[in-house]
mmCIF file of C-alpha atoms in Angstrom:
data_model
loop_
_atom_site.group_PDB
_atom_site.id
_atom_site.type_symbol
_atom_site.label_atom_id
_atom_site.label_comp_id
_atom_site.label_asym_id
_atom_site.label_seq_id
_atom_site.Cartn_x
_atom_site.Cartn_y
_atom_site.Cartn_z
ATOM 1 C CA UNK A 1 19.743 4.364 16.016
ATOM 2 C CA UNK A 2 19.685 2.572 12.685
ATOM 3 C CA UNK A 3 18.025 3.753 9.111
ATOM 4 C CA UNK A 4 16.132 1.008 7.238
ATOM 5 C CA UNK A 5 16.382 4.051 4.718
ATOM 6 C CA UNK A 6 19.221 6.284 3.480
ATOM 7 C CA UNK A 7 19.737 8.200 1.255
ATOM 8 C CA UNK A 8 22.954 9.702 0.462
ATOM 9 C CA UNK A 9 24.712 12.047 -2.183
ATOM 10 C CA UNK A 10 28.002 12.823 -1.468
ATOM 11 C CA UNK A 11 30.417 14.697 -3.114
ATOM 12 C CA UNK A 12 32.298 13.512 -5.683
ATOM 13 C CA UNK A 13 35.782 15.318 -6.491
ATOM 14 C CA UNK A 14 34.709 15.471 -10.092
ATOM 15 C CA UNK A 15 37.943 17.333 -12.177
ATOM 16 C CA UNK A 16 36.300 19.971 -14.997
ATOM 17 C CA UNK A 17 38.893 20.589 -17.757
ATOM 18 C CA UNK A 18 38.176 21.920 -21.671
ATOM 19 C CA UNK A 19 40.729 22.728 -24.508
ATOM 20 C CA UNK A 20 42.476 25.891 -22.551
ATOM 21 C CA UNK A 21 43.362 22.559 -19.234
ATOM 22 C CA UNK A 22 40.498 25.163 -16.789
ATOM 23 C CA UNK A 23 38.658 23.746 -14.832
ATOM 24 C CA UNK A 24 35.584 25.492 -12.975
ATOM 25 C CA UNK A 25 35.570 26.125 -9.822
ATOM 26 C CA UNK A 26 34.271 24.147 -7.472
ATOM 27 C CA UNK A 27 30.544 25.052 -5.771
ATOM 28 C CA UNK A 28 30.921 22.391 -2.988
ATOM 29 C CA UNK A 29 32.953 20.932 -0.372
ATOM 30 C CA UNK A 30 34.200 17.762 -2.117
ATOM 31 C CA UNK A 31 35.776 14.713 -0.982
ATOM 32 C CA UNK A 32 38.369 11.669 -2.058
ATOM 33 C CA UNK A 33 36.722 8.446 -3.269
ATOM 34 C CA UNK A 34 39.171 6.327 -0.205
ATOM 35 C CA UNK A 35 37.123 9.940 2.320
ATOM 36 C CA UNK A 36 33.785 8.194 0.812
ATOM 37 C CA UNK A 37 34.567 5.764 1.206
ATOM 38 C CA UNK A 38 35.608 5.405 4.484
ATOM 39 C CA UNK A 39 32.653 6.969 5.962
ATOM 40 C CA UNK A 40 30.943 4.491 8.728
ATOM 41 C CA UNK A 41 27.479 4.212 6.562
ATOM 42 C CA UNK A 42 27.430 0.450 7.634
ATOM 43 C CA UNK A 43 27.219 1.439 11.177
ATOM 44 C CA UNK A 44 23.746 2.985 10.547
ATOM 45 C CA UNK A 45 22.508 1.117 8.002
ATOM 46 C CA UNK A 46 19.885 -1.352 9.712
ATOM 47 C CA UNK A 47 20.395 -5.466 9.682
ATOM 48 C CA UNK A 48 17.599 -4.841 7.055
ATOM 49 C CA UNK A 49 18.604 -2.064 4.572
ATOM 50 C CA UNK A 50 18.266 0.398 2.010
ATOM 51 C CA UNK A 51 20.495 2.270 0.061
ATOM 52 C CA UNK A 52 19.579 5.300 -1.859
ATOM 53 C CA UNK A 53 22.793 6.099 -4.321
ATOM 54 C CA UNK A 54 23.052 9.666 -6.637
ATOM 55 C CA UNK A 55 25.660 9.306 -8.995
ATOM 56 C CA UNK A 56 26.482 10.233 -11.901
ATOM 57 C CA UNK A 57 27.754 8.224 -15.304
ATOM 58 C CA UNK A 58 31.892 9.081 -14.538
ATOM 59 C CA UNK A 59 31.414 7.522 -11.648
ATOM 60 C CA UNK A 60 29.388 4.566 -12.024
ATOM 61 C CA UNK A 61 32.168 2.130 -11.048
ATOM 62 C CA UNK A 62 33.619 4.031 -8.273
ATOM 63 C CA UNK A 63 29.695 3.532 -6.491
ATOM 64 C CA UNK A 64 29.715 0.187 -6.856
ATOM 65 C CA UNK A 65 32.732 0.332 -4.650
ATOM 66 C CA UNK A 66 31.729 3.041 -2.109
ATOM 67 C CA UNK A 67 28.715 0.918 -1.570
ATOM 68 C CA UNK A 68 30.146 -2.422 -1.386
ATOM 69 C CA UNK A 69 32.188 -0.331 0.741
ATOM 70 C CA UNK A 70 29.561 0.078 2.858
ATOM 71 C CA UNK A 71 27.791 -3.624 3.329
ATOM 72 C CA UNK A 72 25.491 -2.751 0.879
ATOM 73 C CA UNK A 73 25.057 -5.396 -2.733
ATOM 74 C CA UNK A 74 24.395 -3.266 -6.180
ATOM 75 C CA UNK A 75 20.650 -4.572 -6.958
ATOM 76 C CA UNK A 76 19.669 -1.721 -9.501
ATOM 77 C CA UNK A 77 18.730 2.111 -10.936
ATOM 78 C CA UNK A 78 16.449 3.073 -8.351
ATOM 79 C CA UNK A 79 15.104 6.334 -10.442
ATOM 80 C CA UNK A 80 17.129 9.233 -13.379
ATOM 81 C CA UNK A 81 16.358 12.287 -13.136
ATOM 82 C CA UNK A 82 16.225 13.651 -16.952
ATOM 83 C CA UNK A 83 17.427 17.502 -15.754
ATOM 84 C CA UNK A 84 15.359 20.446 -16.985
ATOM 85 C CA UNK A 85 15.615 23.345 -17.590
ATOM 86 C CA UNK A 86 14.292 26.461 -14.726
ATOM 87 C CA UNK A 87 11.690 27.950 -16.919
ATOM 88 C CA UNK A 88 9.829 25.324 -17.973
ATOM 89 C CA UNK A 89 6.826 25.746 -17.507
ATOM 90 C CA UNK A 90 5.275 23.580 -19.661
ATOM 91 C CA UNK A 91 5.457 19.269 -20.107
ATOM 92 C CA UNK A 92 6.512 19.887 -23.971
ATOM 93 C CA UNK A 93 9.984 18.894 -23.388
ATOM 94 C CA UNK A 94 12.026 20.538 -26.473
ATOM 95 C CA UNK A 95 14.755 22.433 -26.292
ATOM 96 C CA UNK A 96 13.466 22.201 -22.134
ATOM 97 C CA UNK A 97 16.459 19.715 -21.453
ATOM 98 C CA UNK A 98 19.418 20.839 -19.673
ATOM 99 C CA UNK A 99 22.729 19.855 -20.951
ATOM 100 C CA UNK A 100 25.596 19.474 -18.901
ATOM 101 C CA UNK A 101 29.230 19.726 -21.784
ATOM 102 C CA UNK A 102 29.565 15.941 -20.954
ATOM 103 C CA UNK A 103 33.435 14.142 -21.915
ATOM 104 C CA UNK A 104 32.249 12.022 -24.899
ATOM 105 C CA UNK A 105 28.439 12.716 -25.316
ATOM 106 C CA UNK A 106 26.709 16.072 -23.617
ATOM 107 C CA UNK A 107 25.164 14.153 -20.463
ATOM 108 C CA UNK A 108 22.364 15.050 -19.029
ATOM 109 C CA UNK A 109 20.871 12.292 -16.403
ATOM 110 C CA UNK A 110 21.792 12.029 -13.394
ATOM 111 C CA UNK A 111 21.183 7.813 -11.284
ATOM 112 C CA UNK A 112 20.147 7.061 -7.825
ATOM 113 C CA UNK A 113 21.580 3.715 -7.250
ATOM 114 C CA UNK A 114 19.883 1.036 -5.265
ATOM 115 C CA UNK A 115 21.722 -1.229 -2.803
ATOM 116 C CA UNK A 116 20.462 -3.663 -0.806
ATOM 117 C CA UNK A 117 22.205 -5.256 3.019
ATOM 118 C CA UNK A 118 19.528 -8.100 3.803
ATOM 119 C CA UNK A 119 16.723 -8.964 3.396
ATOM 120 C CA UNK A 120 14.737 -6.409 1.075
ATOM 121 C CA UNK A 121 12.114 -4.380 2.576
ATOM 122 C CA UNK A 122 8.494 -4.839 1.788
ATOM 123 C CA UNK A 123 7.539 -2.891 -0.624
ATOM 124 C CA UNK A 124 3.567 -0.866 -0.084
ATOM 125 C CA UNK A 125 2.912 1.094 -3.740
ATOM 126 C CA UNK A 126 4.984 -1.573 -7.266
ATOM 127 C CA UNK A 127 3.777 1.749 -9.542
ATOM 128 C CA UNK A 128 6.385 3.500 -8.925
ATOM 129 C CA UNK A 129 8.999 4.677 -12.311
ATOM 130 C CA UNK A 130 12.158 5.199 -12.239
ATOM 131 C CA UNK A 131 11.839 8.308 -14.232
ATOM 132 C CA UNK A 132 12.007 11.160 -13.397
ATOM 133 C CA UNK A 133 10.754 14.851 -15.050
ATOM 134 C CA UNK A 134 11.808 17.750 -12.777
ATOM 135 C CA UNK A 135 14.408 21.392 -13.513
ATOM 136 C CA UNK A 136 17.051 21.692 -11.726
ATOM 137 C CA UNK A 137 17.246 23.550 -8.927
ATOM 138 C CA UNK A 138 20.725 25.110 -7.091
ATOM 139 C CA UNK A 139 23.436 23.690 -7.936
ATOM 140 C CA UNK A 140 24.116 20.325 -7.095
ATOM 141 C CA UNK A 141 20.188 20.203 -5.417
ATOM 142 C CA UNK A 142 18.289 16.859 -5.778
ATOM 143 C CA UNK A 143 14.944 16.967 -6.407
ATOM 144 C CA UNK A 144 12.243 16.543 -3.850
ATOM 145 C CA UNK A 145 10.501 14.056 -6.561
ATOM 146 C CA UNK A 146 13.343 11.483 -5.548
ATOM 147 C CA UNK A 147 12.103 11.565 -1.694
ATOM 148 C CA UNK A 148 8.233 11.515 -2.472
ATOM 149 C CA UNK A 149 8.937 8.191 -4.205
ATOM 150 C CA UNK A 150 10.570 6.511 -1.902
ATOM 151 C CA UNK A 151 7.950 7.577 0.096
ATOM 152 C CA UNK A 152 5.500 5.974 -2.059
ATOM 153 C CA UNK A 153 7.680 2.443 -1.960
ATOM 154 C CA UNK A 154 7.871 2.413 1.263
ATOM 155 C CA UNK A 155 5.799 3.432 3.404
ATOM 156 C CA UNK A 156 6.982 5.951 6.536
ATOM 157 C CA UNK A 157 7.249 3.511 9.834
ATOM 158 C CA UNK A 158 11.027 3.603 8.738
ATOM 159 C CA UNK A 159 13.756 5.311 9.758
ATOM 160 C CA UNK A 160 15.061 7.384 6.991
ATOM 161 C CA UNK A 161 18.177 8.779 6.774
ATOM 162 C CA UNK A 162 19.332 11.291 4.236
ATOM 163 C CA UNK A 163 23.402 12.137 4.279
ATOM 164 C CA UNK A 164 24.556 15.165 2.292
ATOM 165 C CA UNK A 165 21.302 16.718 2.971
ATOM 166 C CA UNK A 166 20.401 20.620 1.837
ATOM 167 C CA UNK A 167 17.561 20.253 3.183
ATOM 168 C CA UNK A 168 15.526 19.944 6.259
ATOM 169 C CA UNK A 169 12.340 17.141 5.190
ATOM 170 C CA UNK A 170 9.690 15.630 7.712
ATOM 171 C CA UNK A 171 9.838 11.847 8.008
ATOM 172 C CA UNK A 172 13.836 12.171 7.461
ATOM 173 C CA UNK A 173 16.801 12.510 9.946
ATOM 174 C CA UNK A 174 18.905 15.122 7.279
ATOM 175 C CA UNK A 175 22.333 16.006 8.414
ATOM 176 C CA UNK A 176 24.771 17.652 5.668
ATOM 177 C CA UNK A 177 27.109 20.818 6.447
ATOM 178 C CA UNK A 178 24.334 23.396 4.644
ATOM 179 C CA UNK A 179 22.809 21.809 8.105
ATOM 180 C CA UNK A 180 25.172 22.452 10.944
ATOM 181 C CA UNK A 181 26.578 19.301 11.119
ATOM 182 C CA UNK A 182 29.055 17.045 8.927
ATOM 183 C CA UNK A 183 28.023 14.202 7.714
ATOM 184 C CA UNK A 184 31.539 12.432 9.208
ATOM 185 C CA UNK A 185 30.686 13.786 12.718
ATOM 186 C CA UNK A 186 27.398 12.181 12.421
ATOM 187 C CA UNK A 187 29.071 8.535 11.649
ATOM 188 C CA UNK A 188 31.081 9.185 13.714
ATOM 189 C CA UNK A 189 28.954 9.746 16.900
ATOM 190 C CA UNK A 190 26.725 7.129 16.211
ATOM 191 C CA UNK A 191 29.593 4.397 15.988
ATOM 192 C CA UNK A 192 29.111 4.225 20.714
ATOM 193 C CA UNK A 193 26.371 5.149 20.539
ATOM 194 C CA UNK A 194 25.413 1.645 18.107
ATOM 195 C CA UNK A 195 28.113 -1.184 19.399
#
């Protein structure tokens, strides 16, 4: 089976440091850039497909390399998730932003880049906005609002795949270690099937 819509949140190997030279312990298994780039995503991507790739600002250059290796051409930033604190109760955003430490400026948003392969898929709704204002969840958990908006953009008639998923979602094939199958195993198993 191939997929027209692919959402991926790779476990980028982000090194943390402080003035003391110490880093925080990773809360999940991370992958090297080469391991991420060498995933067989191209094999499960339909001839005409779109990739939504989660990325943090320090990894932008790596994201472009990864997209190309996976067979996609970068187009734009699809979504910008401005992270709110978990306990916000109203839409008064002053002092409600979740701030990371950052090494130059204090970091907040995460981006979802869009890459395409072949012909562009037909959008059903042209009113979908880029900015996603949602509270943080568990470590590395992404807001479901992004999938809601992808479905709003393209509907439910396409085959949709989420790689590095942490939860199941109706209408999507969701693959991730938290769900009992690694992305590598899934992609490798599909090499033979899609030849």
